[in-house]
Amino acid sequence: MVRAHIVLKGPAGGATSGKPVSSQNVQGYVADLSERERVRNTLEKLGFSICRVSPLSITVEAPVDTFETVFRARLKQVDLGQQRPGKQKADQAQDLRRQRLWTWSEVPLIPPEMSDAVDTVVFPQPTRRMTQ
Amino acid sequence: MKNQSLNRLTAYVSVRSIGKTSVFAEKAVRDHNHVQEFMSEPKDKHLVCGKLQDMGFEIERVSPLSVRISGPAKLFRKHMGLQFARKTGGVAPICVPTDETAAKLMDTSIREIEGIAFPQPVELHGPPRKSPRGGVSPTPPSLGYHHLKVPSDVVRLLNARPVHREGFNGQNVRAAMIDSGFHWSHPYFVSKSYNVKVSLPLDSDEDANGHGTGESANLLAIAPKVRLHGLVMDDIIEAFEVARDDLGVQIISNSWGSRFPTDGPNGTWDPYWSLVQAQIALCVQQGIIVLFSGGNGGMSFTASMPETISVGGVFVDENGQKMASNYASSFDSTRFPGQHVPEVCGLVGVQPRAIYIALPIPLGCEIDRNLGGRRFPNKDETGKRDGWGVFSGTSAACPQAAGVVALILSKHPGADLAEVRQRLNQAADITEGESSMGDRAGPGYDAATGHGLVNAEQACA
């Protein structure tokens, strides 16, 4: 199962559109309640499990092929072990092996029934704890 | 079987049986002569497996009498209406349906399923298992090198004692930490009666790495009466949403950043980080003070965002001399021109591994195993399974500063981000040392330590 965030559009567009976001303008990226529900219902019909609906995005889970079918783009899994530069430290190496990174191989296409309300689909990126 | 947690529960499903009675029904199985009646047709098992997978469950094993599945508690809640609680009294704590929802075990939405059962606590009938060395100690082992203890040394060096004596300890303040996990049943935390709760996942006591457990002791040392919520960072977006929308916290402490640079000359970007940035902006817009570790030689946008407070590192040696930590990051942001990291500092050790503060961690966790052993400064000389590790990084500095923010808010409840920043910046000036990037400390504000080492008494004045 893959987890992703469906980024919603507010009056100012989607938070991932590339414009600077701050506390001063973030409300412009908050989606209307009715739109959130509409997108949620559409996603459920398309086969996604809804984990959480929030002002900026909807978190979903689904098998890889559901993402690829609905958004008409292929996913690929990135091997974080090879991506990691520098010397391996034991706990960070274990951490990276645990974090699975997915990414799109091509630009995803938002289905027409939600394209006015959805900006894009993003996948979690790897983090590091600031101990070492 | 692995200990059950709300993140991953295992259950056994009884598929429509030849004898039309679930193997889980009370007194169903009489003896070996009738056990065939509880087996299922392969096509029914295949059908059920498909439906369960569509719901999001993982099929772990298909066997003659049952199908073993796993999934997070929320899937069981969503598709079967089950709520869970932890049960102890056996070999290990285990999650089972609550008494109120147990009746639903035989009632599911897939008509080919006759019932579902969950593992129950068991006990070993052998010699009692002794914890290593008689159990985890609430106090750290004695060590032969300069290091700090919680809470005493952290409180002393950040000058929090005068604030505590005035009666301000973080009471009536709600804070959150987003981290690896929180094993707050460790005897250290229990002995202090801290007001803590793991809110994501609810009531989880797990922390396989140990980082969140250990670093939370820094925040609680400075603000011992704060209401601290632990949020596991499996899904950062969800963690911010829960902290902001569900818990209404006033402070969020983050001892993490992007794994690969997202600022500076080598910085790259993914749209995911834009969503994280927007989540943080929404927190700030709703009045939440968000702090981030400044980094340990790396550059993450989380620290350089204009509306987050970045916390770098200051080392205090055995003679009380303060200097910039050569382990902590300092940099001018290229993503947010005009922004510099750090803004203020907390206590951080020095190269090679910043082994500095003795912190309570889950017995045998990754940090326990990886840091334990000989010899300092590459290992911490504690045991590999003693529930204590000596570490720091800006991971320690951030929750220390967050604790000072909690003290500020307990004394000055209406303080907004601008006032909190102004107060935090009344810090102890650091004039010696250099950061991991080679920025030098000097009189007044400097590139290595920003405004200096946070000083709780000055910040709360």
PDB file of N, CA and C in Angstrom, chain A residues 17-93:
ATOM      1  N   SER A  17       1.913  24.934  -5.757  1.00  0.00           N
ATOM      2  CA  SER A  17       1.956  25.574  -7.079  1.00  0.00           C
ATOM      3  C   SER A  17       3.249  26.340  -7.310  1.00  0.00           C
ATOM      4  N   GLY A  18       4.071  26.498  -6.264  1.00  0.00           N
ATOM      5  CA  GLY A  18       5.353  27.152  -6.451  1.00  0.00           C
ATOM      6  C   GLY A  18       5.408  28.567  -5.917  1.00  0.00           C
ATOM      7  N   LYS A  19       4.248  29.122  -5.568  1.00  0.00           N
ATOM      8  CA  LYS A  19       4.277  30.486  -5.012  1.00  0.00           C
ATOM      9  C   LYS A  19       4.689  30.399  -3.544  1.00  0.00           C
ATOM     10  N   PRO A  20       5.363  31.437  -3.028  1.00  0.00           N
ATOM     11  CA  PRO A  20       5.778  31.399  -1.616  1.00  0.00           C
ATOM     12  C   PRO A  20       4.557  31.304  -0.696  1.00  0.00           C
ATOM     13  N   VAL A  21       4.656  30.470   0.316  1.00  0.00           N
ATOM     14  CA  VAL A  21       3.562  30.282   1.266  1.00  0.00           C
ATOM     15  C   VAL A  21       4.014  30.771   2.631  1.00  0.00           C
ATOM     16  N   SER A  22       3.169  31.540   3.292  1.00  0.00           N
ATOM     17  CA  SER A  22       3.465  31.992   4.644  1.00  0.00           C
ATOM     18  C   SER A  22       2.151  32.043   5.413  1.00  0.00           C
ATOM     19  N   SER A  23       2.265  32.378   6.686  1.00  0.00           N
ATOM     20  CA  SER A  23       1.051  32.478   7.500  1.00  0.00           C
ATOM     21  C   SER A  23       0.150  33.596   6.992  1.00  0.00           C
ATOM     22  N   GLN A  24       0.738  34.536   6.246  1.00  0.00           N
ATOM     23  CA  GLN A  24      -0.041  35.672   5.747  1.00  0.00           C
ATOM     24  C   GLN A  24      -0.954  35.283   4.592  1.00  0.00           C
ATOM     25  N   ASN A  25      -0.578  34.281   3.811  1.00  0.00           N
ATOM     26  CA  ASN A  25      -1.373  33.964   2.620  1.00  0.00           C
ATOM     27  C   ASN A  25      -1.870  32.521   2.576  1.00  0.00           C
ATOM     28  N   VAL A  26      -1.572  31.734   3.626  1.00  0.00           N
ATOM     29  CA  VAL A  26      -1.877  30.301   3.549  1.00  0.00           C
ATOM     30  C   VAL A  26      -3.387  30.033   3.472  1.00  0.00           C
ATOM     31  N   GLN A  27      -4.179  30.931   4.022  1.00  0.00           N
ATOM     32  CA  GLN A  27      -5.635  30.717   3.950  1.00  0.00           C
ATOM     33  C   GLN A  27      -6.118  30.647   2.506  1.00  0.00           C
ATOM     34  N   GLY A  28      -5.360  31.273   1.600  1.00  0.00           N
ATOM     35  CA  GLY A  28      -5.718  31.220   0.186  1.00  0.00           C
ATOM     36  C   GLY A  28      -5.585  29.828  -0.411  1.00  0.00           C
ATOM     37  N   TYR A  29      -4.901  28.945   0.286  1.00  0.00           N
ATOM     38  CA  TYR A  29      -4.711  27.589  -0.216  1.00  0.00           C
ATOM     39  C   TYR A  29      -5.630  26.585   0.478  1.00  0.00           C
ATOM     40  N   VAL A  30      -6.447  27.090   1.389  1.00  0.00           N
ATOM     41  CA  VAL A  30      -7.359  26.216   2.125  1.00  0.00           C
ATOM     42  C   VAL A  30      -8.592  25.952   1.269  1.00  0.00           C
ATOM     43  N   ALA A  31      -8.910  24.701   1.076  1.00  0.00           N
ATOM     44  CA  ALA A  31     -10.049  24.328   0.228  1.00  0.00           C
ATOM     45  C   ALA A  31     -11.355  24.449   0.992  1.00  0.00           C
ATOM     46  N   ASP A  32     -12.371  24.818   0.273  1.00  0.00           N
ATOM     47  CA  ASP A  32     -13.722  24.906   0.795  1.00  0.00           C
ATOM     48  C   ASP A  32     -14.164  23.539   1.345  1.00  0.00           C
ATOM     49  N   LEU A  33     -14.929  23.538   2.418  1.00  0.00           N
ATOM     50  CA  LEU A  33     -15.388  22.280   3.036  1.00  0.00           C
ATOM     51  C   LEU A  33     -16.136  21.388   2.052  1.00  0.00           C
ATOM     52  N   SER A  34     -17.012  22.005   1.269  1.00  0.00           N
ATOM     53  CA  SER A  34     -17.828  21.197   0.356  1.00  0.00           C
ATOM     54  C   SER A  34     -16.937  20.591  -0.731  1.00  0.00           C
ATOM     55  N   GLU A  35     -15.915  21.329  -1.132  1.00  0.00           N
ATOM     56  CA  GLU A  35     -15.002  20.801  -2.142  1.00  0.00           C
ATOM     57  C   GLU A  35     -14.195  19.632  -1.568  1.00  0.00           C
ATOM     58  N   ARG A  36     -13.793  19.758  -0.304  1.00  0.00           N
ATOM     59  CA  ARG A  36     -13.040  18.665   0.319  1.00  0.00           C
ATOM     60  C   ARG A  36     -13.888  17.396   0.316  1.00  0.00           C
ATOM     61  N   GLU A  37     -15.145  17.550   0.653  1.00  0.00           N
ATOM     62  CA  GLU A  37     -16.032  16.383   0.691  1.00  0.00           C
ATOM     63  C   GLU A  37     -16.245  15.812  -0.698  1.00  0.00           C
ATOM     64  N   ARG A  38     -16.382  16.677  -1.668  1.00  0.00           N
ATOM     65  CA  ARG A  38     -16.602  16.207  -3.042  1.00  0.00           C
ATOM     66  C   ARG A  38     -15.386  15.399  -3.509  1.00  0.00           C
ATOM     67  N   VAL A  39     -14.211  15.948  -3.266  1.00  0.00           N
ATOM     68  CA  VAL A  39     -12.991  15.244  -3.687  1.00  0.00           C
ATOM     69  C   VAL A  39     -12.861  13.937  -2.908  1.00  0.00           C
ATOM     70  N   ARG A  40     -13.182  13.999  -1.629  1.00  0.00           N
ATOM     71  CA  ARG A  40     -13.098  12.781  -0.815  1.00  0.00           C
ATOM     72  C   ARG A  40     -13.985  11.681  -1.391  1.00  0.00           C
ATOM     73  N   ASN A  41     -15.224  12.043  -1.698  1.00  0.00           N
ATOM     74  CA  ASN A  41     -16.157  11.047  -2.230  1.00  0.00           C
ATOM     75  C   ASN A  41     -15.659  10.506  -3.576  1.00  0.00           C
ATOM     76  N   THR A  42     -15.122  11.388  -4.387  1.00  0.00           N
ATOM     77  CA  THR A  42     -14.610  10.946  -5.697  1.00  0.00           C
ATOM     78  C   THR A  42     -13.443   9.987  -5.506  1.00  0.00           C
ATOM     79  N   LEU A  43     -12.559  10.315  -4.613  1.00  0.00           N
ATOM     80  CA  LEU A  43     -11.402   9.444  -4.375  1.00  0.00           C
ATOM     81  C   LEU A  43     -11.831   8.083  -3.858  1.00  0.00           C
ATOM     82  N   GLU A  44     -12.797   8.069  -2.996  1.00  0.00           N
ATOM     83  CA  GLU A  44     -13.280   6.773  -2.476  1.00  0.00           C
ATOM     84  C   GLU A  44     -13.850   5.931  -3.599  1.00  0.00           C
ATOM     85  N   LYS A  45     -14.610   6.576  -4.480  1.00  0.00           N
ATOM     86  CA  LYS A  45     -15.196   5.840  -5.613  1.00  0.00           C
ATOM     87  C   LYS A  45     -14.099   5.306  -6.520  1.00  0.00           C
ATOM     88  N   LEU A  46     -12.971   6.017  -6.576  1.00  0.00           N
ATOM     89  CA  LEU A  46     -11.879   5.592  -7.444  1.00  0.00           C
ATOM     90  C   LEU A  46     -11.004   4.517  -6.798  1.00  0.00           C
ATOM     91  N   GLY A  47     -11.316   4.162  -5.546  1.00  0.00           N
ATOM     92  CA  GLY A  47     -10.615   3.041  -4.926  1.00  0.00           C
ATOM     93  C   GLY A  47      -9.611   3.399  -3.866  1.00  0.00           C
ATOM     94  N   PHE A  48      -9.565   4.661  -3.459  1.00  0.00           N
ATOM     95  CA  PHE A  48      -8.608   5.061  -2.433  1.00  0.00           C
ATOM     96  C   PHE A  48      -9.215   4.937  -1.039  1.00  0.00           C
ATOM     97  N   SER A  49      -8.397   4.535  -0.073  1.00  0.00           N
ATOM     98  CA  SER A  49      -8.804   4.605   1.326  1.00  0.00           C
ATOM     99  C   SER A  49      -8.469   5.993   1.829  1.00  0.00           C
ATOM    100  N   ILE A  50      -9.419   6.616   2.472  1.00  0.00           N
ATOM    101  CA  ILE A  50      -9.211   7.966   2.974  1.00  0.00           C
ATOM    102  C   ILE A  50      -8.667   7.864   4.393  1.00  0.00           C
ATOM    103  N   CYS A  51      -7.476   8.396   4.611  1.00  0.00           N
ATOM    104  CA  CYS A  51      -6.873   8.372   5.945  1.00  0.00           C
ATOM    105  C   CYS A  51      -7.259   9.629   6.723  1.00  0.00           C
ATOM    106  N   ARG A  52      -7.264  10.744   6.048  1.00  0.00           N
ATOM    107  CA  ARG A  52      -7.544  12.000   6.734  1.00  0.00           C
ATOM    108  C   ARG A  52      -7.885  13.067   5.711  1.00  0.00           C
ATOM    109  N   VAL A  53      -8.882  13.902   6.074  1.00  0.00           N
ATOM    110  CA  VAL A  53      -9.240  15.046   5.238  1.00  0.00           C
ATOM    111  C   VAL A  53      -8.901  16.302   6.021  1.00  0.00           C
ATOM    112  N   SER A  54      -8.114  17.180   5.420  1.00  0.00           N
ATOM    113  CA  SER A  54      -7.753  18.386   6.153  1.00  0.00           C
ATOM    114  C   SER A  54      -7.818  19.584   5.215  1.00  0.00           C
ATOM    115  N   PRO A  55      -7.614  20.784   5.736  1.00  0.00           N
ATOM    116  CA  PRO A  55      -7.840  21.975   4.917  1.00  0.00           C
ATOM    117  C   PRO A  55      -6.984  22.042   3.646  1.00  0.00           C
ATOM    118  N   LEU A  56      -5.779  21.499   3.686  1.00  0.00           N
ATOM    119  CA  LEU A  56      -4.870  21.679   2.552  1.00  0.00           C
ATOM    120  C   LEU A  56      -4.773  20.440   1.671  1.00  0.00           C
ATOM    121  N   SER A  57      -5.091  19.290   2.223  1.00  0.00           N
ATOM    122  CA  SER A  57      -4.867  18.061   1.472  1.00  0.00           C
ATOM    123  C   SER A  57      -5.703  16.920   2.041  1.00  0.00           C
ATOM    124  N   ILE A  58      -5.761  15.866   1.259  1.00  0.00           N
ATOM    125  CA  ILE A  58      -6.422  14.636   1.711  1.00  0.00           C
ATOM    126  C   ILE A  58      -5.383  13.536   1.656  1.00  0.00           C
ATOM    127  N   THR A  59      -5.191  12.846   2.763  1.00  0.00           N
ATOM    128  CA  THR A  59      -4.229  11.746   2.812  1.00  0.00           C
ATOM    129  C   THR A  59      -4.944  10.460   2.443  1.00  0.00           C
ATOM    130  N   VAL A  60      -4.347   9.737   1.500  1.00  0.00           N
ATOM    131  CA  VAL A  60      -4.986   8.511   1.014  1.00  0.00           C
ATOM    132  C   VAL A  60      -3.980   7.365   0.997  1.00  0.00           C
ATOM    133  N   GLU A  61      -4.527   6.180   0.919  1.00  0.00           N
ATOM    134  CA  GLU A  61      -3.703   4.982   0.712  1.00  0.00           C
ATOM    135  C   GLU A  61      -4.382   4.131  -0.360  1.00  0.00           C
ATOM    136  N   ALA A  62      -3.531   3.486  -1.142  1.00  0.00           N
ATOM    137  CA  ALA A  62      -4.066   2.592  -2.174  1.00  0.00           C
ATOM    138  C   ALA A  62      -2.906   1.783  -2.725  1.00  0.00           C
ATOM    139  N   PRO A  63      -3.198   0.698  -3.406  1.00  0.00           N
ATOM    140  CA  PRO A  63      -2.114  -0.029  -4.076  1.00  0.00           C
ATOM    141  C   PRO A  63      -1.525   0.825  -5.197  1.00  0.00           C
ATOM    142  N   VAL A  64      -0.328   0.463  -5.567  1.00  0.00           N
ATOM    143  CA  VAL A  64       0.388   1.210  -6.619  1.00  0.00           C
ATOM    144  C   VAL A  64      -0.449   1.315  -7.882  1.00  0.00           C
ATOM    145  N   ASP A  65      -1.078   0.205  -8.292  1.00  0.00           N
ATOM    146  CA  ASP A  65      -1.774   0.257  -9.584  1.00  0.00           C
ATOM    147  C   ASP A  65      -2.991   1.178  -9.548  1.00  0.00           C
ATOM    148  N   THR A  66      -3.565   1.390  -8.379  1.00  0.00           N
ATOM    149  CA  THR A  66      -4.680   2.349  -8.307  1.00  0.00           C
ATOM    150  C   THR A  66      -4.182   3.758  -8.604  1.00  0.00           C
ATOM    151  N   PHE A  67      -3.071   4.128  -8.016  1.00  0.00           N
ATOM    152  CA  PHE A  67      -2.493   5.450  -8.311  1.00  0.00           C
ATOM    153  C   PHE A  67      -2.191   5.570  -9.801  1.00  0.00           C
ATOM    154  N   GLU A  68      -1.576   4.543 -10.346  1.00  0.00           N
ATOM    155  CA  GLU A  68      -1.132   4.621 -11.732  1.00  0.00           C
ATOM    156  C   GLU A  68      -2.319   4.670 -12.686  1.00  0.00           C
ATOM    157  N   THR A  69      -3.368   3.951 -12.352  1.00  0.00           N
ATOM    158  CA  THR A  69      -4.547   3.929 -13.213  1.00  0.00           C
ATOM    159  C   THR A  69      -5.295   5.260 -13.141  1.00  0.00           C
ATOM    160  N   VAL A  70      -5.501   5.731 -11.949  1.00  0.00           N
ATOM    161  CA  VAL A  70      -6.313   6.942 -11.780  1.00  0.00           C
ATOM    162  C   VAL A  70      -5.575   8.175 -12.313  1.00  0.00           C
ATOM    163  N   PHE A  71      -4.301   8.267 -12.017  1.00  0.00           N
ATOM    164  CA  PHE A  71      -3.557   9.471 -12.406  1.00  0.00           C
ATOM    165  C   PHE A  71      -2.757   9.286 -13.683  1.00  0.00           C
ATOM    166  N   ARG A  72      -2.927   8.154 -14.314  1.00  0.00           N
ATOM    167  CA  ARG A  72      -2.334   7.871 -15.638  1.00  0.00           C
ATOM    168  C   ARG A  72      -0.853   8.233 -15.700  1.00  0.00           C
ATOM    169  N   ALA A  73      -0.130   7.801 -14.680  1.00  0.00           N
ATOM    170  CA  ALA A  73       1.327   7.996 -14.654  1.00  0.00           C
ATOM    171  C   ALA A  73       1.907   6.878 -13.805  1.00  0.00           C
ATOM    172  N   ARG A  74       3.136   6.493 -14.134  1.00  0.00           N
ATOM    173  CA  ARG A  74       3.744   5.387 -13.405  1.00  0.00           C
ATOM    174  C   ARG A  74       4.474   5.884 -12.164  1.00  0.00           C
ATOM    175  N   LEU A  75       4.442   5.049 -11.159  1.00  0.00           N
ATOM    176  CA  LEU A  75       5.205   5.313  -9.939  1.00  0.00           C
ATOM    177  C   LEU A  75       6.504   4.531  -9.987  1.00  0.00           C
ATOM    178  N   LYS A  76       7.492   5.039  -9.297  1.00  0.00           N
ATOM    179  CA  LYS A  76       8.687   4.222  -9.094  1.00  0.00           C
ATOM    180  C   LYS A  76       9.129   4.384  -7.651  1.00  0.00           C
ATOM    181  N   GLN A  77       9.748   3.337  -7.166  1.00  0.00           N
ATOM    182  CA  GLN A  77      10.242   3.352  -5.796  1.00  0.00           C
ATOM    183  C   GLN A  77      11.716   3.672  -5.848  1.00  0.00           C
ATOM    184  N   VAL A  78      12.130   4.626  -5.046  1.00  0.00           N
ATOM    185  CA  VAL A  78      13.523   5.039  -5.048  1.00  0.00           C
ATOM    186  C   VAL A  78      14.270   4.280  -3.965  1.00  0.00           C
ATOM    187  N   ASP A  79      15.435   3.766  -4.310  1.00  0.00           N
ATOM    188  CA  ASP A  79      16.258   3.051  -3.338  1.00  0.00           C
ATOM    189  C   ASP A  79      17.059   4.072  -2.538  1.00  0.00           C
ATOM    190  N   LEU A  80      16.616   4.345  -1.338  1.00  0.00           N
ATOM    191  CA  LEU A  80      17.254   5.396  -0.542  1.00  0.00           C
ATOM    192  C   LEU A  80      18.664   5.035  -0.135  1.00  0.00           C
ATOM    193  N   GLY A  81      18.962   3.744  -0.029  1.00  0.00           N
ATOM    194  CA  GLY A  81      20.307   3.347   0.380  1.00  0.00           C
ATOM    195  C   GLY A  81      21.346   3.826  -0.602  1.00  0.00           C
ATOM    196  N   GLN A  82      21.022   3.713  -1.894  1.00  0.00           N
ATOM    197  CA  GLN A  82      21.987   4.150  -2.896  1.00  0.00           C
ATOM    198  C   GLN A  82      21.991   5.659  -3.051  1.00  0.00           C
ATOM    199  N   GLN A  83      20.860   6.289  -2.742  1.00  0.00           N
ATOM    200  CA  GLN A  83      20.782   7.731  -2.907  1.00  0.00           C
ATOM    201  C   GLN A  83      21.560   8.478  -1.838  1.00  0.00           C
ATOM    202  N   ARG A  84      21.745   7.829  -0.724  1.00  0.00           N
ATOM    203  CA  ARG A  84      22.292   8.548   0.418  1.00  0.00           C
ATOM    204  C   ARG A  84      23.769   8.840   0.235  1.00  0.00           C
ATOM    205  N   PRO A  85      24.127  10.112   0.283  1.00  0.00           N
ATOM    206  CA  PRO A  85      25.551  10.429   0.133  1.00  0.00           C
ATOM    207  C   PRO A  85      26.287  10.289   1.448  1.00  0.00           C
ATOM    208  N   GLY A  86      27.547  10.157   1.417  1.00  0.00           N
ATOM    209  CA  GLY A  86      28.350  10.224   2.633  1.00  0.00           C
ATOM    210  C   GLY A  86      28.397   8.917   3.399  1.00  0.00           C
ATOM    211  N   LYS A  87      29.061   8.985   4.518  1.00  0.00           N
ATOM    212  CA  LYS A  87      29.301   7.783   5.320  1.00  0.00           C
ATOM    213  C   LYS A  87      28.016   7.337   6.004  1.00  0.00           C
ATOM    214  N   GLN A  88      27.777   6.050   5.985  1.00  0.00           N
ATOM    215  CA  GLN A  88      26.598   5.502   6.645  1.00  0.00           C
ATOM    216  C   GLN A  88      26.833   5.504   8.146  1.00  0.00           C
ATOM    217  N   LYS A  89      25.836   6.005   8.891  1.00  0.00           N
ATOM    218  CA  LYS A  89      25.881   5.824  10.323  1.00  0.00           C
ATOM    219  C   LYS A  89      24.787   4.831  10.663  1.00  0.00           C
ATOM    220  N   ALA A  90      25.040   3.978  11.624  1.00  0.00           N
ATOM    221  CA  ALA A  90      24.194   2.797  11.814  1.00  0.00           C
ATOM    222  C   ALA A  90      22.713   3.148  11.959  1.00  0.00           C
ATOM    223  N   ASP A  91      22.391   4.088  12.848  1.00  0.00           N
ATOM    224  CA  ASP A  91      20.954   4.308  13.072  1.00  0.00           C
ATOM    225  C   ASP A  91      20.315   5.013  11.893  1.00  0.00           C
ATOM    226  N   GLN A  92      21.034   5.895  11.182  1.00  0.00           N
ATOM    227  CA  GLN A  92      20.457   6.560  10.020  1.00  0.00           C
ATOM    228  C   GLN A  92      20.272   5.555   8.886  1.00  0.00           C
ATOM    229  N   ALA A  93      21.204   4.604   8.751  1.00  0.00           N
ATOM    230  CA  ALA A  93      21.078   3.607   7.698  1.00  0.00           C
ATOM    231  C   ALA A  93      19.850   2.743   7.935  1.00  0.00           C
TER     232      ALA A  93
END
